[in-house]
Structures are given as C-alpha cells and as structure tokens.
Amino acid sequence: MPALSASRTCLVVLGASLAAGSAAGTASAAAALQKRLQEIAVEKQELYNCSIGIAVETGAGLVVSAGNDGSFAWGSVTKLATGAALMQQVAARRISLDTPVAPLIDPLLVREGLGRMHVLFGPRADSITLEHLLAMKSGIPDYDTATPYPPPPTDAFRKDVYAQPAAEWPPARLLNLSYVRKGKLEFEPGAHWAYSSTNFVLAGLLLARLSNATRWDAYGQAALLSPLPAQRRSSYALDFASHGTPAAHGAVRGFDRTSYNGANASARPGVDVSDVAGVFGGWTASDIVAPPASVARLVYDLFGASGPRLLARRYVDEMIPGARDAAGGGQSDWARGAPPLSGGRVAS
C-alpha cells in the first residue's frame, strides 16, 4: 500500500557505469555530486514538506547519499526484489516462466485455511503461469482497491486498514477478502494487462514453496542477496517487514495525504501511518524497509554493468521491457505488462 505513505517521499538515483578514474578524481566527483544532491534534497523537502533521500551508486565505485538517510518503507519497490528472486529460481531450473503455478501454490493456500486457486479465482486460474503473475496478466483481482476515478476517490481496503491499525494482513487474510476471492478472474490469463498487487502476494507464496518453507512467513526474502559475496551482502541494510508496523521497523515517519474516502488531502501533516500494520499488508508486494543507499545498491546489483550480480544478464533482460527485442532476440519480456515471450521457454 505505497499510497499510505505518500508524504514520505524518497528518491533513488541509480547512476550508469561511469568511466573509471583516479581515486582522487572519484573522491572529488563524489563530493561535488553529494553537494548538489543535498541542495536538491533540501529544496524539495521544503517545497513538498516531506523527507527526501537520494542515493547514487555507479560501476566506478561512486556511492553518494544526500538528504534523509534513514530507512523508508518502499512499498511496491518490493515487487522488483520479488520478481528478481523468482528469476533466480528460473535460472536455477526450479521453475520456468511457462510453469502453471497452481500446483505449487495450492498446498500453501490449503495449509493457510483457504481453498485452492480454482476455488478462489475460478477454474481458469489453473492455467495461470509464472509469467502471468509477474507480468500482471493473470486476471487475479487486486486487493489494493484505491480508485481515484471517477470522483470521489474511494478505497475499501484503506478504510479497513485504518479501522484496525494494529491488525496485520497476512496473505490468507488478503486473499480471503470478498473482492479478491470472487470465484472468477477479471479476464482470461494472458489476454490483458491489469495492475494487481495480489499477483505478487501469490508470487511470495510460490517462493515460499520453492524454498521448502512450511509457512508463508518462514520464507526468507533476504535470500535474494545470496549470490553476492559475503562482504557485499553485509553492506546492505534491507529489512523485510513481514510482521509489525513501520514504526516497529524504524521507518521514517510517514503520512497519508491522499483524498481517499473523504480525507482532506490539504491537511497537514496528514494521517500518520507509522503505527498502521496494513502498510506492509502486501508482504512480498510491499514490505521492504531500507535506507536509500541500500535500495540504490540493490538496483545496481541487479541492473548494473559491472561488479557482482544478483542475476545473470540474460535473466535480467527478461525483466526489462524491449531488452530482448533491442538485442535482436525476437523475444519480448514479462516486466511491466509487456507482451509475453513467444513459444515455450525454460531456463537453458
């Protein structure tokens, strides 16, 4: 639920791989960049009356942070980590993008007291593949009900979360919402694209199953970093908030300044969401808490041009719209709802 923390603005800037220079030159460039970014952070903090953090990491060893370097709740940035973790499973040949996910997810759903996927979402749910989940082409209804148009803006989930701020929203509770478990899909899997964070809750259950976790919260999301050298992993400050509130995880205090459900978007400071557990209700869709520098590092270790990698380039390309087409591979990708890859694919 990233909109719950709308005023807790945080920016990450990921630099491209820069030409290597002398240590003195790199230090001088870092100092100049940090000074300018700090000026930008201060200017925008005053303009928007919020906390802003900026971080840059490049292949030339340039690491710069400015503004608030505290830990932020990153909302849907978590989906990047979850997608990368599943592509690691594809690379390890534990699953392919064409694999139907119901046989893998169903045992955990039953263990959590829910029905199988075809009970929750109708018989067509058995044909949903990993690619359908990651590309948001599954047709599974969204638990995040924020509806800005037509006015007035409404959000049934936000209303429920605010009514019970201390209540947690684990996967079983989210999937059991009446507007999620409709017994039918919104459309035939693969036929359309529609943003639905529920896809990435199910993606988390899939990761739990592939890692042999007996419960959803026994899956360790930090396993994403395991391909990196130990020293590199230790430089991260990523917290995955499967339980608790933003305050309990030391997140920068955040406020909701939206106008959903009749709220006054101009009121200051806004609705304090620091003690609202539902901020992390999406689990593997929305539970990263980290300083900007760690998120910049995560993005660089995934997409950067040099250094240790979280994922081989060929699998990263699957996550970048148009990357394979641009390279002449004749294939497109799953990320951001791009058209599905042609033909059957397994990791090879």
C-alpha positions as semicolon CSV with decimal commas, in nm:
position;residue;x (nm);y (nm);z (nm)
1;M;0,000;0,000;0,000
2;P;0,252;0,265;-0,107
3;A;-0,010;0,538;-0,114
4;L;-0,045;0,517;0,263
5;S;0,297;0,675;0,294
6;A;0,260;0,930;0,018
7;S;0,428;1,213;0,206
8;R;0,731;1,008;0,296
9;T;0,887;1,088;-0,039
10;C;1,210;0,908;-0,114
11;L;1,412;0,920;-0,433
12;V;1,672;0,676;-0,554
13;V;1,904;0,773;-0,835
14;L;2,097;0,491;-0,996
15;G;2,397;0,606;-1,196
16;A;2,511;0,424;-1,506
17;S;2,854;0,272;-1,516
18;L;3,097;0,565;-1,534
19;A;3,447;0,567;-1,669
20;A;3,695;0,476;-1,400
21;G;3,931;0,749;-1,291
22;S;4,188;0,810;-1,020
23;A;4,092;0,773;-0,655
24;A;4,133;1,147;-0,611
25;G;3,914;1,214;-0,914
26;T;3,644;0,980;-0,788
27;A;3,653;1,141;-0,443
28;S;3,626;1,487;-0,598
29;A;3,335;1,382;-0,817
30;A;3,160;1,223;-0,520
31;A;3,198;1,538;-0,311
32;A;3,063;1,760;-0,590
33;L;2,770;1,527;-0,658
34;Q;2,686;1,494;-0,290
35;K;2,683;1,872;-0,251
36;R;2,445;1,918;-0,544
37;L;2,216;1,634;-0,440
38;Q;2,199;1,773;-0,089
39;E;2,090;2,109;-0,232
40;I;1,818;1,933;-0,432
41;A;1,703;1,733;-0,127
42;V;1,675;2,044;0,089
43;E;1,493;2,238;-0,184
44;K;1,238;1,961;-0,247
45;Q;1,187;1,888;0,123
46;E;1,087;2,249;0,174
47;L;0,868;2,251;-0,138
48;Y;0,676;1,934;-0,050
49;N;0,710;1,944;0,330
50;C;0,842;1,589;0,348
51;S;1,157;1,385;0,394
52;I;1,361;1,308;0,084
53;G;1,653;1,074;0,049
54;I;1,869;1,043;-0,262
55;A;2,128;0,777;-0,332
56;V;2,358;0,706;-0,624
57;E;2,576;0,403;-0,691
58;T;2,781;0,352;-1,007
59;G;3,017;0,097;-1,156
60;A;3,308;0,334;-1,099
61;G;3,273;0,289;-0,724
62;L;3,089;0,615;-0,673
63;V;2,848;0,588;-0,380
64;V;2,672;0,906;-0,270
65;S;2,377;0,974;-0,039
66;A;2,201;1,301;0,035
67;G;1,903;1,417;0,235
68;N;1,745;1,181;0,485
69;D;1,950;0,862;0,506
70;G;1,706;0,688;0,738
71;S;1,505;0,378;0,648
72;F;1,192;0,427;0,438
73;A;0,901;0,195;0,370
74;W;0,938;0,135;-0,004
75;G;0,600;-0,011;-0,095
76;S;0,590;-0,154;-0,446
77;V;0,967;-0,134;-0,493
78;T;0,944;-0,470;-0,314
79;K;0,797;-0,616;-0,633
80;L;1,134;-0,565;-0,802
81;A;1,302;-0,781;-0,538
82;T;1,030;-1,047;-0,556
83;G;1,046;-1,063;-0,935
84;A;1,426;-1,093;-0,925
85;A;1,403;-1,372;-0,665
86;L;1,171;-1,568;-0,893
87;M;1,400;-1,515;-1,190
88;Q;1,677;-1,663;-0,975
89;Q;1,456;-1,971;-0,942
90;V;1,414;-1,975;-1,321
91;A;1,791;-1,953;-1,364
92;A;1,833;-2,246;-1,122
93;R;1,587;-2,452;-1,334
94;R;1,345;-2,495;-1,045
95;I;1,065;-2,340;-1,249
96;S;1,009;-2,187;-1,592
97;L;0,812;-1,881;-1,691
98;D;0,561;-2,112;-1,858
99;T;0,501;-2,325;-1,548
100;P;0,140;-2,327;-1,420
101;V;0,169;-2,206;-1,060
102;A;-0,145;-2,354;-0,903
103;P;0,002;-2,699;-0,828
104;L;0,287;-2,529;-0,641
105;I;0,085;-2,264;-0,457
106;D;-0,223;-2,473;-0,373
107;P;-0,063;-2,670;-0,085
108;L;0,026;-2,347;0,097
109;L;-0,318;-2,200;0,032
110;V;-0,481;-2,510;0,181
111;R;-0,241;-2,500;0,475
112;E;-0,344;-2,139;0,538
113;G;-0,708;-2,245;0,554
114;L;-0,804;-2,126;0,206
115;G;-0,924;-2,315;-0,097
116;R;-0,710;-2,397;-0,396
117;M;-0,658;-2,134;-0,664
118;H;-0,952;-2,257;-0,871
119;V;-1,175;-2,220;-0,564
120;L;-1,057;-1,865;-0,501
121;F;-1,045;-1,747;-0,860
122;G;-1,239;-1,995;-1,075
123;P;-1,135;-2,287;-1,297
124;R;-0,930;-2,073;-1,536
125;A;-0,690;-1,998;-1,250
126;D;-0,530;-2,339;-1,303
127;S;-0,384;-2,210;-1,631
128;I;-0,207;-1,911;-1,472
129;T;0,170;-1,932;-1,527
130;L;0,462;-1,768;-1,352
131;E;0,488;-1,520;-1,637
132;H;0,122;-1,427;-1,598
133;L;0,183;-1,342;-1,231
134;L;0,497;-1,138;-1,292
135;A;0,354;-0,957;-1,595
136;M;0,025;-0,883;-1,416
137;K;-0,160;-1,069;-1,688
138;S;-0,323;-1,329;-1,465
139;G;-0,666;-1,170;-1,428
140;I;-0,649;-1,209;-1,049
141;P;-0,839;-0,930;-0,867
142;D;-0,639;-0,667;-0,681
143;Y;-0,663;-0,639;-0,303
144;D;-0,547;-0,276;-0,329
145;T;-0,877;-0,108;-0,410
146;A;-0,762;0,254;-0,448
147;T;-0,996;0,404;-0,710
148;P;-0,918;0,770;-0,785
149;Y;-1,161;0,797;-1,077
150;P;-1,442;0,870;-1,116
151;P;-1,450;1,105;-0,817
152;P;-1,484;1,096;-0,527
153;P;-1,176;0,878;-0,469
154;T;-1,257;0,562;-0,273
155;D;-1,053;0,277;-0,125
156;A;-1,228;-0,002;0,065
157;F;-0,903;-0,170;0,169
158;R;-0,758;0,154;0,307
159;K;-1,079;0,204;0,507
160;D;-1,050;-0,145;0,658
161;V;-0,681;-0,097;0,738
162;Y;-0,738;0,237;0,912
163;A;-1,029;0,093;1,110
164;Q;-0,792;-0,167;1,258
165;P;-0,447;-0,005;1,258
166;A;-0,282;-0,272;1,474
167;A;-0,419;-0,562;1,270
168;E;-0,183;-0,742;1,034
169;W;-0,285;-0,852;0,686
170;P;-0,109;-1,181;0,610
171;P;-0,164;-1,348;0,271
172;A;-0,458;-1,561;0,390
173;R;-0,647;-1,257;0,513
174;L;-0,584;-1,061;0,194
175;L;-0,679;-1,349;-0,033
176;N;-0,994;-1,411;0,166
177;L;-1,132;-1,060;0,104
178;S;-1,464;-1,077;-0,078
179;Y;-1,342;-0,854;-0,360
180;V;-1,036;-1,077;-0,412
181;R;-1,173;-1,432;-0,384
182;K;-1,454;-1,373;-0,631
183;G;-1,454;-1,729;-0,763
184;K;-1,365;-1,590;-1,104
185;L;-1,090;-1,397;-1,281
186;E;-1,119;-1,049;-1,425
187;F;-1,011;-1,184;-1,765
188;E;-0,857;-1,489;-1,933
189;P;-0,491;-1,536;-1,823
190;G;-0,260;-1,373;-2,077
191;A;-0,540;-1,189;-2,258
192;H;-0,492;-0,848;-2,099
193;W;-0,279;-0,649;-1,855
194;A;-0,416;-0,509;-1,529
195;Y;-0,217;-0,393;-1,228
196;S;-0,289;-0,620;-0,934
197;S;-0,066;-0,641;-0,630
198;T;-0,230;-0,973;-0,545
199;N;-0,008;-1,128;-0,814
200;F;0,296;-1,056;-0,602
201;V;0,139;-1,194;-0,285
202;L;0,092;-1,520;-0,475
203;A;0,448;-1,483;-0,607
204;G;0,563;-1,478;-0,244
205;L;0,374;-1,800;-0,172
206;L;0,539;-1,953;-0,477
207;L;0,883;-1,853;-0,347
208;A;0,795;-2,000;-0,009
209;R;0,705;-2,329;-0,173
210;L;1,016;-2,335;-0,393
211;S;1,234;-2,273;-0,087
212;N;1,056;-2,551;0,108
213;A;0,919;-2,311;0,368
214;T;0,636;-2,461;0,571
215;R;0,463;-2,125;0,621
216;W;0,449;-1,804;0,423
217;D;0,649;-1,610;0,683
218;A;0,915;-1,880;0,708
219;Y;1,039;-1,778;0,364
220;G;1,346;-1,557;0,398
221;Q;1,324;-1,276;0,145
222;A;1,686;-1,180;0,209
223;A;1,786;-1,500;0,023
224;L;1,771;-1,277;-0,284
225;L;2,116;-1,147;-0,188
226;S;2,277;-1,491;-0,156
227;P;2,461;-1,480;-0,495
228;L;2,665;-1,181;-0,375
229;P;2,998;-1,211;-0,191
230;A;2,964;-1,203;0,188
231;Q;3,126;-0,861;0,218
232;R;2,886;-0,715;-0,037
233;R;2,585;-0,870;0,137
234;S;2,696;-0,724;0,470
235;S;2,687;-0,373;0,322
236;Y;2,309;-0,395;0,280
237;A;2,057;-0,269;0,537
238;L;1,744;-0,430;0,388
239;D;1,464;-0,516;0,628
240;F;1,169;-0,725;0,507
241;A;0,872;-0,637;0,728
242;S;0,653;-0,946;0,712
243;H;0,511;-0,851;1,054
244;G;0,469;-0,530;1,250
245;T;0,431;-0,161;1,173
246;P;0,660;0,094;1,006
247;A;0,747;0,235;1,349
248;A;0,841;-0,111;1,476
249;H;1,086;-0,142;1,186
250;G;1,239;0,201;1,241
251;A;1,096;0,353;0,924
252;V;1,092;0,727;0,867
253;R;0,758;0,859;0,991
254;G;0,507;0,871;0,709
255;F;0,172;1,038;0,649
256;D;-0,112;0,972;0,409
257;R;-0,201;1,293;0,224
258;T;-0,444;1,145;-0,025
259;S;-0,813;1,228;-0,058
260;Y;-0,948;0,873;-0,049
261;N;-1,268;0,808;0,146
262;G;-1,335;1,176;0,202
263;A;-0,997;1,263;0,355
264;N;-0,864;1,617;0,323
265;A;-0,550;1,595;0,109
266;S;-0,451;1,951;0,204
267;A;-0,449;1,885;0,579
268;R;-0,107;1,877;0,740
269;P;0,067;1,670;0,848
270;G;-0,184;1,413;0,715
271;V;-0,281;1,072;0,853
272;D;0,013;0,927;1,045
273;V;0,064;0,569;0,924
274;S;0,367;0,485;1,137
275;D;0,161;0,256;1,360
276;V;-0,054;0,110;1,083
277;A;0,042;-0,254;1,025
278;G;-0,151;-0,264;0,698
279;V;0,123;-0,061;0,530
280;F;0,301;-0,397;0,491
281;G;-0,017;-0,590;0,409
282;G;0,110;-0,692;0,067
283;W;0,411;-0,881;0,209
284;T;0,623;-0,966;-0,099
285;A;0,442;-0,689;-0,285
286;S;0,525;-0,409;-0,040
287;D;0,735;-0,485;0,269
288;I;1,090;-0,353;0,211
289;V;1,220;-0,108;0,471
290;A;1,565;0,032;0,393
291;P;1,775;0,347;0,355
292;P;1,803;0,489;0,002
293;A;2,164;0,373;-0,030
294;S;2,065;0,007;0,013
295;V;1,793;0,032;-0,248
296;A;2,030;0,203;-0,491
297;R;2,273;-0,084;-0,429
298;L;2,000;-0,341;-0,485
299;V;1,909;-0,183;-0,818
300;Y;2,273;-0,160;-0,923
301;D;2,348;-0,521;-0,827
302;L;2,055;-0,624;-1,043
303;F;2,090;-0,395;-1,346
304;G;2,444;-0,253;-1,320
305;A;2,709;-0,309;-1,586
306;S;2,989;-0,437;-1,367
307;G;3,069;-0,600;-1,034
308;P;2,890;-0,887;-0,857
309;R;2,545;-0,968;-0,983
310;L;2,221;-1,091;-0,831
311;L;2,119;-1,245;-1,161
312;A;2,287;-1,328;-1,492
313;R;2,230;-1,071;-1,764
314;R;2,014;-1,299;-1,979
315;Y;1,760;-1,328;-1,696
316;V;1,777;-0,959;-1,613
317;D;1,692;-0,890;-1,976
318;E;1,366;-1,079;-1,924
319;M;1,274;-0,809;-1,672
320;I;1,346;-0,509;-1,895
321;P;1,079;-0,407;-2,148
322;G;1,217;-0,436;-2,500
323;A;1,561;-0,559;-2,398
324;R;1,545;-0,881;-2,598
325;D;1,383;-0,715;-2,898
326;A;1,651;-0,446;-2,900
327;A;1,919;-0,715;-2,894
328;G;1,759;-0,887;-3,194
329;G;1,647;-1,185;-2,990
330;G;1,297;-1,184;-3,131
331;Q;1,150;-1,205;-2,782
332;S;0,987;-0,960;-2,551
333;D;0,954;-0,974;-2,175
334;W;0,721;-1,002;-1,878
335;A;0,808;-0,686;-1,690
336;R;0,552;-0,407;-1,661
337;G;0,298;-0,597;-1,861
338;A;0,499;-0,628;-2,181
339;P;0,377;-0,891;-2,431
340;P;0,462;-1,250;-2,332
341;L;0,759;-1,429;-2,478
342;S;0,680;-1,629;-2,788
343;G;0,679;-2,005;-2,771
344;G;0,765;-2,225;-2,477
345;R;1,054;-2,126;-2,261
346;V;1,255;-2,295;-1,993
347;A;1,581;-2,184;-1,845
348;S;1,860;-2,327;-2,057
